[in-house]
Coordinates of C-alpha atoms and ligand atoms in Angstrom, one line a residue:
M1 CA 20.9 -10.7 0.5
S2 CA 22.3 -7.1 0.9
A3 CA 24.4 -6.2 3.9
P4 CA 22.4 -4.5 6.7
P5 CA 22.7 -0.7 6.6
P6 CA 25.5 0.7 8.8
H7 CA 24.5 1.8 12.3
R8 CA 25.3 5.4 11.4
H9 CA 22.7 5.5 8.6
I10 CA 20.1 4.1 11.0
R11 CA 21.1 6.8 13.6
R12 CA 20.9 9.6 11.0
A13 CA 17.6 8.4 9.7
R14 CA 16.3 8.3 13.3
E15 CA 17.6 11.8 13.9
T16 CA 16.1 13.1 10.6
L17 CA 12.7 11.5 11.4
G18 CA 12.9 12.6 15.1
E19 CA 13.6 16.2 14.1
A20 CA 10.7 16.4 11.6
E21 CA 7.3 18.0 12.7
T22 CA 5.3 16.5 10.0
V23 CA 6.0 13.1 8.3
V24 CA 4.3 11.4 5.5
V25 CA 4.9 7.7 5.0
L26 CA 4.5 6.2 1.5
T27 CA 4.3 2.4 1.6
G28 CA 4.2 -0.3 -1.1
A29 CA 3.9 -4.0 -1.2
G30 CA 7.3 -4.4 0.4
V31 CA 6.0 -3.3 3.7
S32 CA 3.7 -6.4 3.7
A33 CA 6.2 -8.8 2.3
D34 CA 7.4 -9.7 5.9
S35 CA 3.7 -10.5 6.7
G36 CA 3.8 -13.2 3.8
V37 CA 1.9 -11.1 1.2
P38 CA 3.7 -11.5 -2.1
T39 CA 4.9 -8.4 -3.7
F40 CA 4.1 -7.5 -7.4
R41 CA 7.4 -7.2 -8.9
G42 CA 10.1 -8.4 -6.5
Q43 CA 11.5 -12.0 -6.4
G44 CA 8.5 -14.4 -5.9
G45 CA 6.4 -11.3 -6.7
L46 CA 4.1 -13.1 -9.3
W47 CA 0.6 -13.4 -8.0
R48 CA 0.5 -17.1 -8.9
E49 CA 0.8 -17.2 -12.6
H50 CA -1.0 -13.9 -13.2
R51 CA 0.6 -10.6 -13.9
P52 CA -1.1 -7.7 -12.1
E53 CA -0.9 -5.6 -15.3
D54 CA -3.0 -8.4 -17.2
L55 CA -5.6 -9.0 -14.5
A56 CA -5.9 -5.7 -12.5
T57 CA -7.6 -3.9 -15.4
P58 CA -11.2 -3.0 -16.4
A59 CA -10.8 -4.9 -19.8
A60 CA -9.8 -8.0 -18.0
F61 CA -12.9 -7.9 -15.9
A62 CA -15.1 -7.1 -18.8
R63 CA -13.6 -9.9 -20.5
D64 CA -13.6 -12.6 -17.8
P65 CA -15.0 -11.4 -14.5
R66 CA -14.9 -15.0 -13.2
L67 CA -11.1 -15.2 -13.8
V68 CA -10.5 -11.8 -12.1
W69 CA -12.7 -12.5 -9.1
E70 CA -11.0 -16.0 -8.8
W71 CA -7.7 -14.1 -8.5
Y72 CA -9.0 -11.4 -6.0
G73 CA -10.7 -14.2 -4.1
W74 CA -7.3 -16.1 -3.8
R75 CA -5.6 -12.9 -2.8
R76 CA -8.3 -12.1 -0.2
E77 CA -8.0 -15.5 1.3
L78 CA -4.3 -15.3 1.4
V79 CA -4.1 -11.8 2.8
S80 CA -6.7 -12.8 5.4
A81 CA -4.2 -15.1 7.0
C82 CA -1.5 -12.5 7.1
A83 CA -1.0 -10.5 10.2
P84 CA 0.6 -6.9 10.4
N85 CA 4.3 -7.2 10.9
A86 CA 6.8 -5.2 13.0
A87 CA 6.9 -2.5 10.5
H88 CA 3.1 -1.9 10.3
L89 CA 3.0 -2.1 14.1
A90 CA 5.9 0.5 14.6
L91 CA 4.3 2.8 12.1
A92 CA 0.9 2.5 13.9
R93 CA 2.5 3.1 17.3
W94 CA 4.3 6.1 15.9
Q95 CA 1.0 7.5 14.5
E96 CA -0.4 7.4 18.1
G97 CA 2.3 9.7 19.3
P98 CA 2.1 13.5 19.5
R99 CA 3.3 14.4 16.0
P100 CA 1.1 14.2 12.8
I101 CA 2.4 11.1 11.0
H102 CA 0.4 10.2 7.9
I103 CA 0.5 6.9 6.0
V104 CA -0.2 6.8 2.2
T105 CA -0.3 3.3 1.0
Q106 CA -0.5 1.8 -2.4
N107 CA -1.4 -1.6 -0.7
V108 CA -5.0 -3.0 -0.8
D109 CA -4.3 -5.5 2.1
G110 CA -5.6 -3.4 4.8
L111 CA -2.8 -4.3 7.1
H112 CA -2.0 -0.6 8.2
R113 CA -5.6 -0.4 9.4
L114 CA -5.4 -3.8 11.1
A115 CA -2.1 -2.7 12.9
R116 CA -3.7 0.5 14.1
D117 CA -6.7 -1.6 15.6
R118 CA -4.2 -4.0 17.2
I119 CA -2.2 -1.0 18.7
R120 CA -5.5 0.5 20.1
D121 CA -6.8 -2.9 21.0
G122 CA -10.3 -1.6 21.1
A123 CA -9.5 1.5 23.0
G124 CA -10.1 4.8 21.2
G125 CA -7.0 6.3 19.4
S126 CA -5.6 9.7 19.9
T127 CA -3.8 10.1 16.6
T128 CA -4.2 13.0 14.1
G129 CA -2.4 10.8 11.6
E130 CA -4.3 9.5 8.5
I131 CA -4.2 6.3 6.7
L132 CA -4.9 6.9 2.9
E133 CA -5.5 3.8 0.8
L134 CA -4.7 5.1 -2.7
H135 CA -5.6 2.0 -4.6
G136 CA -8.7 0.8 -2.5
S137 CA -9.1 -2.3 -0.6
L138 CA -9.3 -6.0 -1.3
F139 CA -11.9 -6.2 1.5
R140 CA -14.5 -3.8 -0.1
T141 CA -16.8 -4.4 -3.2
R142 CA -18.4 -1.8 -5.5
C143 CA -21.5 -2.3 -7.5
T144 CA -20.9 -2.1 -11.4
C145 CA -24.2 -0.5 -11.8
C146 CA -25.4 1.5 -8.7
A147 CA -21.9 1.9 -7.3
A148 CA -22.9 0.8 -3.8
V149 CA -19.8 0.1 -1.8
E150 CA -19.7 -2.6 1.0
N151 CA -17.1 -3.9 3.3
S152 CA -16.8 -7.6 2.6
R153 CA -14.4 -10.4 3.8
A154 CA -16.4 -13.3 2.5
P155 CA -14.8 -15.9 0.4
I156 CA -15.6 -15.6 -3.3
D157 CA -17.4 -18.4 -5.2
A158 CA -16.0 -18.0 -8.7
T159 CA -17.2 -21.3 -10.1
S160 CA -19.6 -19.5 -12.5
E161 CA -20.7 -15.9 -13.3
A162 CA -23.9 -16.5 -11.5
S163 CA -22.0 -17.5 -8.3
L164 CA -20.0 -14.2 -8.4
P165 CA -20.9 -11.6 -5.7
H166 CA -23.9 -9.5 -6.9
C167 CA -25.4 -6.3 -5.5
G168 CA -28.0 -6.7 -2.7
A169 CA -29.7 -3.4 -4.0
C170 CA -29.8 -3.7 -7.8
G171 CA -28.7 -7.2 -8.5
A172 CA -25.8 -6.1 -10.8
L173 CA -22.3 -7.8 -10.6
L174 CA -20.0 -6.5 -7.9
R175 CA -16.3 -5.7 -8.6
P176 CA -13.3 -5.4 -6.2
D177 CA -13.2 -1.8 -4.9
V178 CA -9.7 -1.4 -6.0
V179 CA -8.1 1.0 -8.6
W180 CA -7.2 -0.9 -11.6
F181 CA -4.5 0.0 -14.2
G182 CA -5.9 2.6 -16.5
E183 CA -8.4 3.8 -13.9
P184 CA -8.1 7.1 -12.1
L185 CA -7.4 7.2 -8.4
D186 CA -10.2 8.7 -6.1
A187 CA -9.5 12.5 -6.7
H188 CA -10.2 13.4 -3.1
V189 CA -7.8 10.8 -1.6
L190 CA -5.2 11.6 -4.2
D191 CA -5.4 15.4 -3.6
R192 CA -5.2 14.8 0.1
A193 CA -2.1 12.7 -0.2
F194 CA -0.4 15.4 -2.3
R195 CA -1.4 18.0 0.2
L196 CA 0.2 16.1 3.0
A197 CA 3.3 15.4 0.9
A198 CA 3.6 19.2 0.2
R199 CA 3.7 20.0 3.9
A200 CA 5.8 17.1 5.0
E201 CA 9.4 17.7 6.3
V202 CA 10.4 14.1 5.8
C203 CA 8.9 11.5 3.5
L204 CA 9.7 8.0 4.7
V205 CA 9.2 5.5 1.6
V206 CA 8.9 1.9 2.6
G207 CA 8.7 -1.1 0.3
T208 CA 7.9 0.3 -3.1
S209 CA 9.5 -0.1 -6.5
A210 CA 8.3 3.5 -7.2
I211 CA 7.1 2.4 -10.6
V212 CA 3.3 2.9 -10.4
Q213 CA 2.1 6.3 -11.0
P214 CA 0.6 8.6 -9.7
A215 CA 1.3 6.9 -6.4
A216 CA 5.1 7.2 -6.7
A217 CA 4.7 11.0 -7.3
V218 CA 3.6 11.4 -3.7
A219 CA 7.3 10.9 -2.8
T220 CA 8.8 13.0 -5.7
E221 CA 6.3 15.9 -4.8
A222 CA 7.3 15.7 -1.2
A223 CA 10.9 16.1 -2.2
R224 CA 10.2 18.8 -4.7
A225 CA 8.5 20.7 -1.8
G226 CA 11.6 20.3 0.2
A227 CA 11.1 17.2 2.2
A228 CA 14.0 14.8 2.9
L229 CA 13.4 11.4 1.5
V230 CA 14.3 8.3 3.7
E231 CA 13.9 5.1 1.8
V232 CA 13.8 1.5 3.2
N233 CA 14.0 -1.2 0.6
P234 CA 16.4 -4.2 0.1
E235 CA 16.8 -3.0 -3.6
V236 CA 17.6 0.2 -5.3
T237 CA 14.6 2.1 -6.8
P238 CA 14.3 5.3 -8.9
L239 CA 13.9 7.1 -5.6
S240 CA 17.2 5.9 -4.2
R241 CA 19.3 8.4 -5.9
V242 CA 17.1 11.4 -4.7
A243 CA 16.8 10.0 -1.2
R244 CA 18.8 11.6 1.6
L245 CA 19.2 8.2 3.1
S246 CA 18.4 4.9 1.3
L247 CA 18.6 2.1 3.8
R248 CA 19.1 -1.4 2.3
G249 CA 17.0 -3.9 4.2
R250 CA 13.7 -5.3 5.2
A251 CA 10.9 -3.1 6.5
A252 CA 10.1 -5.3 9.5
E253 CA 13.8 -5.1 10.6
I254 CA 14.5 -1.5 9.9
V255 CA 11.3 0.4 10.4
P256 CA 11.1 -0.3 14.2
L257 CA 14.7 1.1 14.5
L258 CA 13.6 4.3 13.0
V259 CA 10.5 5.4 14.7
Ligands
LIG1 C1 -4.0 6.1 -13.7 C2 -4.7 -2.1 -7.1 C3 -4.9 7.6 -15.4 C4 -5.0 -3.3 -7.8 C5 -2.7 -1.2 -8.2 C6 2.1 8.1 -15.5 C7 1.1 8.9 -14.9 C8 -0.1 8.3 -14.7 C9 -0.4 6.9 -15.1 C10 0.7 6.2 -15.5 C11 2.0 6.9 -15.7 N1 2.7 5.9 -16.3 C12 2.1 4.8 -16.5 C13 0.9 5.0 -16.0 C14 -0.2 3.9 -16.0 C15 -0.2 3.0 -14.7 C16 1.1 2.6 -14.2 O1 1.6 3.4 -13.3 N2 1.7 1.7 -14.8 C17 3.0 1.1 -14.3 C18 3.0 -0.3 -14.3 C19 4.1 1.7 -15.2 N3 -1.0 3.8 -13.7 C20 -2.3 3.7 -13.7 O2 -2.8 3.1 -14.5 C21 -3.0 4.4 -12.5 N4 -4.1 5.1 -13.1 O3 -3.0 6.9 -13.6 O4 -5.1 6.4 -14.5 C22 -6.3 8.2 -15.6 C23 -6.6 9.3 -15.2 C24 -7.8 9.8 -15.4 C25 -8.7 9.0 -16.3 C26 -8.4 7.7 -16.5 C27 -7.1 7.3 -16.4 C28 -3.6 3.4 -11.5 C29 -2.5 2.6 -10.9 C30 -3.1 1.7 -9.8 C31 -3.1 0.3 -10.1 N5 -3.5 -0.6 -9.0 N6 -3.3 -1.9 -7.2 C32 -4.6 -4.5 -7.2 O5 -3.7 -4.5 -6.1 O6 -4.9 -5.7 -7.6 S1 -1.0 -0.9 -8.3 C33 -0.1 -2.2 -7.7 O7 1.2 -1.8 -7.8 C34 -0.3 -2.3 -6.1 O8 -1.1 -1.4 -5.5 C35 1.1 -2.1 -5.7 O9 1.2 -1.7 -4.4 C36 1.5 -1.0 -6.5 C37 2.9 -0.6 -6.7 O10 3.8 -1.6 -6.6 P1 4.6 -1.7 -5.2 O11 3.7 -1.4 -4.1 O12 5.8 -0.8 -5.4 O13 5.1 -3.2 -5.2 P2 6.3 -3.8 -6.1 O14 6.0 -5.3 -6.0 O15 6.4 -3.1 -7.4 O16 7.7 -3.4 -5.3 C38 7.7 -4.0 -4.0 C39 9.1 -3.3 -3.5 O17 9.2 -3.7 -2.2 C40 10.3 -3.6 -4.3 O18 11.0 -2.5 -4.5 C41 11.1 -4.5 -3.4 O19 12.4 -4.3 -3.4 C42 10.6 -4.1 -2.0 N7 10.6 -5.2 -1.0 C43 10.4 -6.5 -1.1 N8 10.5 -7.0 0.2 C44 10.6 -6.0 1.1 C45 10.7 -4.8 0.3 N9 10.9 -3.7 1.0 C46 10.9 -3.7 2.3 N10 10.8 -4.8 3.1 C47 10.8 -6.0 2.5 N11 10.8 -7.1 3.3
LIG2 ZN1 -26.1 -2.2 -7.3

């Protein structure tokens, strides 16, 4: 376990974030690790015995939709039992504040939205901050034929292809409404993310290995446009050397100290 970041780094990060008019936050699986959601690549990061790159692909779904749905059904069940952690909640509270704080997440677990709902506790929100889900959501399905999209938290019966979820409108097989490897991201969402990054004075990067593209480019584009990068991650990543501050530690411990 790495030593916690020195107080002066935390103080400097708080000052950097406190002075910024506009902030974009890029999060990855590490922000949900403290909620019990396994990461993709860190220790214990394997999703059961499957590698994301093998199953989160159109080819895997075409080859064996039952196996892919079994994997997503398992992840849906696991994530449904996870609650937003102190990092999600601190970011949600920060978004309700006076400044535009935007969250761009690679995660499909919906925990940033859940945190916002918790903070608002049913009351309407006042934030101008956005939550952009670059890679879709575990809790949405899309029809493989008519492209109908539905919110869905139902358990998946993957015992046979016939028992997999099918479209109420056209009867075709449904798929998880997530972006698989080799698939393009939603152009509007990605364009919006890059626009926010280009305007940000600070980009806070929490819990990503910065390997997956084009998501990781949101941080590098922000830096290229002049933003200061502040990173929170127990491990070194390709962004660490370009970050103004790279805080070694867990999101649930550090993020609440920063915002
Ligand atoms: C595309 C949804 C093109 C599914 C996911 C260059 C440019 C463009 C593409 C590529 C490129 N190079 C390679 C590619 C191909 C590929 C790619 O990036 N491959 C990687 C493996 C190299 N990219 C794509 O295929 C993308 N598509 O570009 O299409 C195109 C264009 C036009 C037309 C056709 C095609 C699509 C990528 C999206 C894939 N879908 N998820 C699902 O979830 O099932 S990606 C998946 O990885 C998750 O979304 C995850 O969030 C994401 C990134 O991983 P991280 O979030 O960073 O998680 P990871 O486990 O890696 O790291 C966790 C970090 O947290 C670690 O650093 C760890 O230290 C830290 N941590 C641990 N505990 C804590 C912590 N931090 C803080 N606190 C803690 N407690
Ligand atoms: Zn349909």
